[in-house]
mmCIF file of N, CA and C in Angstrom:
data_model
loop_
_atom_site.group_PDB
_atom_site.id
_atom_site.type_symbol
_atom_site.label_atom_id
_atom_site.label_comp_id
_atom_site.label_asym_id
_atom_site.label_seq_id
_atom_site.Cartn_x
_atom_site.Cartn_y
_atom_site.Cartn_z
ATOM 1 N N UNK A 1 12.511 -51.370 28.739
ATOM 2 C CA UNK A 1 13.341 -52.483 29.182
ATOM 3 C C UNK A 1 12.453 -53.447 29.976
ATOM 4 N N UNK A 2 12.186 -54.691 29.504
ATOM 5 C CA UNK A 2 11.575 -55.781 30.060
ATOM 6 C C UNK A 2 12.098 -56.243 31.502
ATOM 7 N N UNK A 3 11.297 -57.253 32.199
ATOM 8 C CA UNK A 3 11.746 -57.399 33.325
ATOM 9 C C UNK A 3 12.870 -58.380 33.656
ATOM 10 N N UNK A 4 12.920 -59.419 31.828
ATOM 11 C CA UNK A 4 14.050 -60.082 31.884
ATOM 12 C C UNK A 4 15.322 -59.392 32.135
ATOM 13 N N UNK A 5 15.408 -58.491 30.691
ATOM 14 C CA UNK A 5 16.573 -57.669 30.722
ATOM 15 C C UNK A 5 17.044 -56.867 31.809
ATOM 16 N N UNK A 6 16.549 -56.779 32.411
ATOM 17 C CA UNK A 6 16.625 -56.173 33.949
ATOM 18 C C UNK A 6 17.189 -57.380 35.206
ATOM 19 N N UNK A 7 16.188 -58.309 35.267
ATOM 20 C CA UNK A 7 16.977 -59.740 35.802
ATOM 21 C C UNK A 7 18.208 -60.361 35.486
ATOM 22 N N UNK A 8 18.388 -59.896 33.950
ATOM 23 C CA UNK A 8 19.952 -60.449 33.377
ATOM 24 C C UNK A 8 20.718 -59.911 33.985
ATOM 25 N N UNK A 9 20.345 -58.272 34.360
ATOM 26 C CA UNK A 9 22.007 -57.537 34.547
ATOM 27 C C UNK A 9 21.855 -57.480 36.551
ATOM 28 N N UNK A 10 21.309 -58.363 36.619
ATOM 29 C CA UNK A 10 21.318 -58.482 38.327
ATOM 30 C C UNK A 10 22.649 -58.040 38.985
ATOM 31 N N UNK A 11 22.874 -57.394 39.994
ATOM 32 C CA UNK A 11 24.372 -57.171 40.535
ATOM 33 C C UNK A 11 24.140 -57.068 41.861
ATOM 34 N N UNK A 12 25.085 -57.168 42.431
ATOM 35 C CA UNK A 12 25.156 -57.221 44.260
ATOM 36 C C UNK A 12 24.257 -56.062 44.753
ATOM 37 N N UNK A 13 24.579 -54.995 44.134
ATOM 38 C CA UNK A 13 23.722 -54.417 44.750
ATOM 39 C C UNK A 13 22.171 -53.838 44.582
ATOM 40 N N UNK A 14 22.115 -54.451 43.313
ATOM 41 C CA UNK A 14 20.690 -54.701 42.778
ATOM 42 C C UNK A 14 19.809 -56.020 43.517
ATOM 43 N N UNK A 15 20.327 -57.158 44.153
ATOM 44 C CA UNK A 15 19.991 -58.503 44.235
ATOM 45 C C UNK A 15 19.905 -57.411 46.132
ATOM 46 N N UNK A 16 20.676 -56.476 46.651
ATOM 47 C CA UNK A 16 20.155 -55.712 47.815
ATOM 48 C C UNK A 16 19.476 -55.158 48.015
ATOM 49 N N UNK A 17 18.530 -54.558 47.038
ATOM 50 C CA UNK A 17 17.465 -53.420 47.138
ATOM 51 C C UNK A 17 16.491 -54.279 47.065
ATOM 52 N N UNK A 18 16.933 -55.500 46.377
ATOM 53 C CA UNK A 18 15.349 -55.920 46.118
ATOM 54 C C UNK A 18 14.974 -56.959 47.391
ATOM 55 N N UNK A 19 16.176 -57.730 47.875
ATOM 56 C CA UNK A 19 15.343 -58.388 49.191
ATOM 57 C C UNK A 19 15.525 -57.733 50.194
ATOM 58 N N UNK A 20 15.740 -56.335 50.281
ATOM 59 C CA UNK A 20 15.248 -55.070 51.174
ATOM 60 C C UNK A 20 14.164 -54.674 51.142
ATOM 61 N N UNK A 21 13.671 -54.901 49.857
ATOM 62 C CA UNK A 21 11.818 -54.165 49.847
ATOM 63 C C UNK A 21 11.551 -55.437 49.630
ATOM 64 N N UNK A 22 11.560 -56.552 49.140
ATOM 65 C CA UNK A 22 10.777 -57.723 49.051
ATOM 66 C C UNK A 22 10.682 -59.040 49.758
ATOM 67 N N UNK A 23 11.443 -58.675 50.333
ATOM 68 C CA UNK A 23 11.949 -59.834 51.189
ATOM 69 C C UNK A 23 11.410 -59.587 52.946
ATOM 70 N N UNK A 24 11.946 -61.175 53.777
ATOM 71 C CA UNK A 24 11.467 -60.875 54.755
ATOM 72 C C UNK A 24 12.311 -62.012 55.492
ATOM 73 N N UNK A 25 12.103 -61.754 56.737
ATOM 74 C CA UNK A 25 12.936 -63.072 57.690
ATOM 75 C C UNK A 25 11.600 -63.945 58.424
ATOM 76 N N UNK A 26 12.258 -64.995 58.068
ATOM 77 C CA UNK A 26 11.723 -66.093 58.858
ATOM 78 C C UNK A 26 11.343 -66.241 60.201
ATOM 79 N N UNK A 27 11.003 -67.123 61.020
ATOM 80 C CA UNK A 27 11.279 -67.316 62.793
ATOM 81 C C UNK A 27 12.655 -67.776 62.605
ATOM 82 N N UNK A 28 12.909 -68.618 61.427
ATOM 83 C CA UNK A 28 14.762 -69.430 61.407
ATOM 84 C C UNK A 28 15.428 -68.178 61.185
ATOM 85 N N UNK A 29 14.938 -67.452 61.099
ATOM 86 C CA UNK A 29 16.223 -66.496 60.635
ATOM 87 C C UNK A 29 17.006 -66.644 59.154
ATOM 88 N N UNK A 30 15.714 -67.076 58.269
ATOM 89 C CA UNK A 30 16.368 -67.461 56.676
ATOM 90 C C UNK A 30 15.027 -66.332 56.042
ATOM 91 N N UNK A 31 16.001 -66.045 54.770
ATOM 92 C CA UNK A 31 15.001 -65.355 54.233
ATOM 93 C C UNK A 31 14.256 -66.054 53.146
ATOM 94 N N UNK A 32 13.213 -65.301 52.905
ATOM 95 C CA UNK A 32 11.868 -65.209 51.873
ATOM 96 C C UNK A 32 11.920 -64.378 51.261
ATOM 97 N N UNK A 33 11.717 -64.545 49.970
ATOM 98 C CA UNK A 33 11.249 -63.535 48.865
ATOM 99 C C UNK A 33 9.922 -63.594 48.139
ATOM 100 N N UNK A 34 9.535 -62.725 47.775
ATOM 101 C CA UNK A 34 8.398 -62.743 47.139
ATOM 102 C C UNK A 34 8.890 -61.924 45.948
ATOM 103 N N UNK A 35 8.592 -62.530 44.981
ATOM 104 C CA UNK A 35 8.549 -62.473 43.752
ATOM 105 C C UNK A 35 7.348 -62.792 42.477
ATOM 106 N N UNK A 36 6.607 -62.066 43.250
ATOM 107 C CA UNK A 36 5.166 -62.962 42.473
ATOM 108 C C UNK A 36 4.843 -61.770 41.144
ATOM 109 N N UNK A 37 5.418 -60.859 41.239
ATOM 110 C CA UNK A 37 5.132 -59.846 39.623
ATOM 111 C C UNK A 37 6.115 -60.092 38.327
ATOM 112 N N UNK A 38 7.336 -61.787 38.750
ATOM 113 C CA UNK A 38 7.496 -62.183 37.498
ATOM 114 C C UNK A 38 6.489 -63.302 36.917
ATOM 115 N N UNK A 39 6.832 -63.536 35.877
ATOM 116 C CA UNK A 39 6.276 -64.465 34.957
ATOM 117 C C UNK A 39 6.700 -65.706 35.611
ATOM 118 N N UNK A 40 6.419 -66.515 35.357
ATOM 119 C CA UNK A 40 7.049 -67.828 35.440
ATOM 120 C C UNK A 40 8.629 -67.961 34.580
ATOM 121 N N UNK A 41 8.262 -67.012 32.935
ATOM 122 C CA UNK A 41 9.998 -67.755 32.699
ATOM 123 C C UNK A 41 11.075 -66.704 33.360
ATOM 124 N N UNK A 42 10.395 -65.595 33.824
ATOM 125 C CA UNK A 42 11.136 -64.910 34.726
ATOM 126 C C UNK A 42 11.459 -65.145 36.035
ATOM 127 N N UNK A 43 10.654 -65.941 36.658
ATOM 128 C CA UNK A 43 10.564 -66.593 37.462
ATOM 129 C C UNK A 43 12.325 -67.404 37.741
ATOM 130 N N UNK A 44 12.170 -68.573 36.255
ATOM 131 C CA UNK A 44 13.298 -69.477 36.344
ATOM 132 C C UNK A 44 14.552 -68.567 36.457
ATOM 133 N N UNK A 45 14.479 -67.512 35.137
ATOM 134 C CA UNK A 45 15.831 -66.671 35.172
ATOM 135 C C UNK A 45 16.154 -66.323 36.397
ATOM 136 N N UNK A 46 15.856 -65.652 36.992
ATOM 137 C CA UNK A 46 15.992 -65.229 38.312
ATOM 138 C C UNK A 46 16.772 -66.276 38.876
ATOM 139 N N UNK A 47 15.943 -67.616 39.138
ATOM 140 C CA UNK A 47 16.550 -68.636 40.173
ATOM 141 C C UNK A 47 18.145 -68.789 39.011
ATOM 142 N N UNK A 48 18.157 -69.108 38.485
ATOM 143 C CA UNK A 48 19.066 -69.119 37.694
ATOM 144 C C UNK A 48 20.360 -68.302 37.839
ATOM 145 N N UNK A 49 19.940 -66.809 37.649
ATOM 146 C CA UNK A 49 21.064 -66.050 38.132
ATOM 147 C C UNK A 49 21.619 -66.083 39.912
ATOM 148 N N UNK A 50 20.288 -66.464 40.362
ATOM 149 C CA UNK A 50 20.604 -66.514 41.682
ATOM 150 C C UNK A 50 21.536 -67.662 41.857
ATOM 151 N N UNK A 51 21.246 -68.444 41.072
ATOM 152 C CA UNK A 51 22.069 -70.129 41.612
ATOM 153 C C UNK A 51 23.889 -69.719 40.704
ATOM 154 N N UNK A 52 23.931 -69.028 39.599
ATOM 155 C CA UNK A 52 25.181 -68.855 38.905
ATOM 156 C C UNK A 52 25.577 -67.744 39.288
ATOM 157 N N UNK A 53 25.386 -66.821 39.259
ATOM 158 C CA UNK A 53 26.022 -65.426 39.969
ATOM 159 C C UNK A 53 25.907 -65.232 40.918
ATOM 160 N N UNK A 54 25.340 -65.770 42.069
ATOM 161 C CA UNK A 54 25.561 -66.091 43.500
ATOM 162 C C UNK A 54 25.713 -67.319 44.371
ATOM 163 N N UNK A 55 26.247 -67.942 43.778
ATOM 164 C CA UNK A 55 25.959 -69.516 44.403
ATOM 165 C C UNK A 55 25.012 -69.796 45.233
ATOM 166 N N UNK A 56 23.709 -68.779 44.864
ATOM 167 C CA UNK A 56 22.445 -68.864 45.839
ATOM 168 C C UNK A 56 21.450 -69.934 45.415
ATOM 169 N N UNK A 57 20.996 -71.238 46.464
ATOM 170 C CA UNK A 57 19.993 -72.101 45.743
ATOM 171 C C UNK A 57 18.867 -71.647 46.573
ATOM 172 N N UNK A 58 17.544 -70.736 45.679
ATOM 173 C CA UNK A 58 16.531 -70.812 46.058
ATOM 174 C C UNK A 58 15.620 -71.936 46.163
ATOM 175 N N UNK A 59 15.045 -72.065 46.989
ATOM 176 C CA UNK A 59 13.770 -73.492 47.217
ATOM 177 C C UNK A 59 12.410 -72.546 46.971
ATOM 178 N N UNK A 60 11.762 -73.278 45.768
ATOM 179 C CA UNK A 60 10.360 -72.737 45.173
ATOM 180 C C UNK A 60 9.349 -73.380 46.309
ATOM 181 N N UNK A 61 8.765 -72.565 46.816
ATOM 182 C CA UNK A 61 7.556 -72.876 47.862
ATOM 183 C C UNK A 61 6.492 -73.286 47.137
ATOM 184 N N UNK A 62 5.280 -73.998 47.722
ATOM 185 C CA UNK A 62 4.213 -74.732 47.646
ATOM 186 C C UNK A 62 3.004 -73.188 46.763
ATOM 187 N N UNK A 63 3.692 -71.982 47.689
ATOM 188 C CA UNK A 63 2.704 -71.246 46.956
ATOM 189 C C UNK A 63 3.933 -70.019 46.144
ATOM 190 N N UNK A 64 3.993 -70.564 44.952
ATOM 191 C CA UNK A 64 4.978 -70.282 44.557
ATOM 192 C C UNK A 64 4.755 -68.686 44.043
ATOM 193 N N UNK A 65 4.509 -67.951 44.464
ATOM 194 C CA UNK A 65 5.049 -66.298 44.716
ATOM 195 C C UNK A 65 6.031 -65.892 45.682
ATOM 196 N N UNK A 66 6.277 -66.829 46.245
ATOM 197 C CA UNK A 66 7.647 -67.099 46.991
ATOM 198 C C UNK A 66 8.636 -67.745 46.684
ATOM 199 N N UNK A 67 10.055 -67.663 47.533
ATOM 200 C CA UNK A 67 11.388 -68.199 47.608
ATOM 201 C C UNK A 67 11.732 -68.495 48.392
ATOM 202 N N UNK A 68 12.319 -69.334 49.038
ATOM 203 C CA UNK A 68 12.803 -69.380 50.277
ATOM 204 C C UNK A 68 14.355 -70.128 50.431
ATOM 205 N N UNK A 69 15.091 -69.388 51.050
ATOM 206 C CA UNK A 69 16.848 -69.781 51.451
ATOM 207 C C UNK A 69 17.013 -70.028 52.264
ATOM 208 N N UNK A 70 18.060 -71.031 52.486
ATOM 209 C CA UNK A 70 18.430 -72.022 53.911
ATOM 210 C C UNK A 70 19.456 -71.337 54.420
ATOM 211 N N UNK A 71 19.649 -71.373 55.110
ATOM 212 C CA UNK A 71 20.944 -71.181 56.855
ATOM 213 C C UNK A 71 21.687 -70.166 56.050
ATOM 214 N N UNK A 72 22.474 -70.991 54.962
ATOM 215 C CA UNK A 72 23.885 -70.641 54.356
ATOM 216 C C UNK A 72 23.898 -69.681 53.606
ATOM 217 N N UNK A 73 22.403 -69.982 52.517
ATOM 218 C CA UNK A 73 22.274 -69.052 51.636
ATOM 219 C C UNK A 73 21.732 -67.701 52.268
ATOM 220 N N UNK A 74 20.819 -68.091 53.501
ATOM 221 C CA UNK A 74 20.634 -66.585 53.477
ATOM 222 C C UNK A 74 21.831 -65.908 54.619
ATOM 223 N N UNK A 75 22.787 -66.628 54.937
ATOM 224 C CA UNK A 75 23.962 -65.943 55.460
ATOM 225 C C UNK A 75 24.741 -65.337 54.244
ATOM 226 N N UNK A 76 24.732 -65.901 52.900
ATOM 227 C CA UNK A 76 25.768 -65.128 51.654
ATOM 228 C C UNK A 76 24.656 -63.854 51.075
ATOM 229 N N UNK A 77 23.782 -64.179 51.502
ATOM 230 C CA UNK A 77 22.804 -63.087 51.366
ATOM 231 C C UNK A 77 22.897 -61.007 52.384
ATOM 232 N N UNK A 78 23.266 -62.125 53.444
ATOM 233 C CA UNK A 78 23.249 -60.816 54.418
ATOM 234 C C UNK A 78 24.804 -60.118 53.726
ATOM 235 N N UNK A 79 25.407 -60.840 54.113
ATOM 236 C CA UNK A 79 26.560 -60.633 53.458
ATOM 237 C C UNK A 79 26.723 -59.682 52.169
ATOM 238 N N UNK A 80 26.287 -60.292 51.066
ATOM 239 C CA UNK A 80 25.354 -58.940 50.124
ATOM 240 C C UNK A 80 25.391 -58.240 50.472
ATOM 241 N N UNK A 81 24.601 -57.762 51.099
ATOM 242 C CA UNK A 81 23.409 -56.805 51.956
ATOM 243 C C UNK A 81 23.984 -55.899 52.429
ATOM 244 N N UNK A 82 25.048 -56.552 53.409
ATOM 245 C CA UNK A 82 26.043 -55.399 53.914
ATOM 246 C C UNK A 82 27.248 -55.003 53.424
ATOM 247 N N UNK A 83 27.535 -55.027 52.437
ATOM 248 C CA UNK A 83 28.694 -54.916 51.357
ATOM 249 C C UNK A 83 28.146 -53.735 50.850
ATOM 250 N N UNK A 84 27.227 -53.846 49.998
ATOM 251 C CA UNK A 84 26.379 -53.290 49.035
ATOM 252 C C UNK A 84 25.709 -51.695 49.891
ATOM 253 N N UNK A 85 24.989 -51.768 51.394
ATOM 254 C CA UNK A 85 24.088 -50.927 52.054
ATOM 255 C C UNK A 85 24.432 -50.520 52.834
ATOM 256 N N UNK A 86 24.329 -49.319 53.660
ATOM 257 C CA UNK A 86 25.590 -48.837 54.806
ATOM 258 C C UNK A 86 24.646 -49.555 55.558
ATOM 259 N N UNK A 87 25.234 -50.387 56.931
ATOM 260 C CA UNK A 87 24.754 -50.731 57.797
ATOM 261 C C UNK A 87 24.220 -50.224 58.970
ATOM 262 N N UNK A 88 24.058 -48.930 58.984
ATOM 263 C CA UNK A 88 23.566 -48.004 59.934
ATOM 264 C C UNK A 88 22.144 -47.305 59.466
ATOM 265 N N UNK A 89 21.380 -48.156 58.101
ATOM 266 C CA UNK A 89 19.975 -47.824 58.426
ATOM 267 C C UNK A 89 19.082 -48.697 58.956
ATOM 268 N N UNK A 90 18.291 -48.111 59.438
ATOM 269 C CA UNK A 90 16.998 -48.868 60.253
ATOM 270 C C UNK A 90 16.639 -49.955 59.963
ATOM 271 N N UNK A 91 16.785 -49.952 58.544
ATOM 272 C CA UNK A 91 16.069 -51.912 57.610
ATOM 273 C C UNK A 91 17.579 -52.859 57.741
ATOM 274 N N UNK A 92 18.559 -52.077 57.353
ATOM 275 C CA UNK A 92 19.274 -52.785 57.347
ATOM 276 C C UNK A 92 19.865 -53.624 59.164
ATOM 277 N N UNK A 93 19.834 -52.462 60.455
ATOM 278 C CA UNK A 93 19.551 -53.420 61.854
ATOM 279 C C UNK A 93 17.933 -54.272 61.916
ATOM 280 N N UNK A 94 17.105 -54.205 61.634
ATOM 281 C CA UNK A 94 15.787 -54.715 61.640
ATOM 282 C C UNK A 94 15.536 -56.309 60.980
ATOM 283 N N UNK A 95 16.354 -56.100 59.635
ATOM 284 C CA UNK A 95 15.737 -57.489 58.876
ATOM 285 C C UNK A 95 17.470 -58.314 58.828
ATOM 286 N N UNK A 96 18.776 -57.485 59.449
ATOM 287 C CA UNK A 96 19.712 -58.516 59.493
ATOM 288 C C UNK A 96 20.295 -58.384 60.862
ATOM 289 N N UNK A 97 20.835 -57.690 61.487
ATOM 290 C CA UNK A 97 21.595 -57.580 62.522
ATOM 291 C C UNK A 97 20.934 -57.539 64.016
ATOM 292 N N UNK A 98 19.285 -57.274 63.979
ATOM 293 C CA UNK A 98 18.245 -57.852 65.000
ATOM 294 C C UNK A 98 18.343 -59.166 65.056
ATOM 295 N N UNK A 99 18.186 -59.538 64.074
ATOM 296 C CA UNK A 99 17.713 -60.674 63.444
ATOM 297 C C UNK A 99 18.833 -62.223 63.840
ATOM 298 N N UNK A 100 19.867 -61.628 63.587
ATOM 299 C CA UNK A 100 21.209 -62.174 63.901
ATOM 300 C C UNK A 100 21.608 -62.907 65.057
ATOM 301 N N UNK A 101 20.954 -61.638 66.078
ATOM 302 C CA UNK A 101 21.270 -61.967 67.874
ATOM 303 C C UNK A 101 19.903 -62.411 68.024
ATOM 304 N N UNK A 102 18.677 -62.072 67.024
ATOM 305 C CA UNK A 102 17.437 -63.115 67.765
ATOM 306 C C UNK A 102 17.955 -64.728 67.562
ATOM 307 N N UNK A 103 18.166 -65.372 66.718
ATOM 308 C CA UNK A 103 18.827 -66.539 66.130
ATOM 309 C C UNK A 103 20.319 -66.962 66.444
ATOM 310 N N UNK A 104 21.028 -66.289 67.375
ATOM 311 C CA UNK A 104 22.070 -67.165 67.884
ATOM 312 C C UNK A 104 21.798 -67.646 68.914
#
């Protein structure tokens, strides 16, 4: 199974594991992804599913093995996150709910 076909069937809690291990927070308190082991047209799919099956708009960075989400998006993100992950492990207080009270 290719890495498209795998990107197609993206789901909430697939789109959680992965900016759990790939992802990271900002000083804003928005997240980053790194995604640099797709292709480029994997690349688009991705943003794609992200923008239609999550009303998520990623912004392609200057060094584009990255992603980066604003205020909102990475608030429908956490949101994800904690739907999907019990909120009582270590990554999950560390990269959202630290993170939360550092940025209010």
């Amino acid at each position: 199974m290719g890495k498209a076909n795998i990107i197609s069937q993206l789901n909430e809690f697939g789109l959680a594991i992965h900016f759990l291990d790939d992802a990271y927070r900002s000083k804003e308190g928005t997240w980053e992804l790194c995604y640099a082991a797709f292709s480029d047209e994997e690349k688009e799919l991705y943003r794609k599913i992200l923008k239609e099956r999550f009303s998520i708009e990623p912004r392609i960075r200057k060094d584009t093995r990255y992603i980066s989400f604003g205020k909102k998006d990475s608030s429908i993100i956490d949101e994800i996150i904690l739907r999907n992950v019990p909120n009582d492990l270590d990554i999950i207080k560390y990269k959202i709910l630290d993170k939360r009270m550092e940025c209010a």
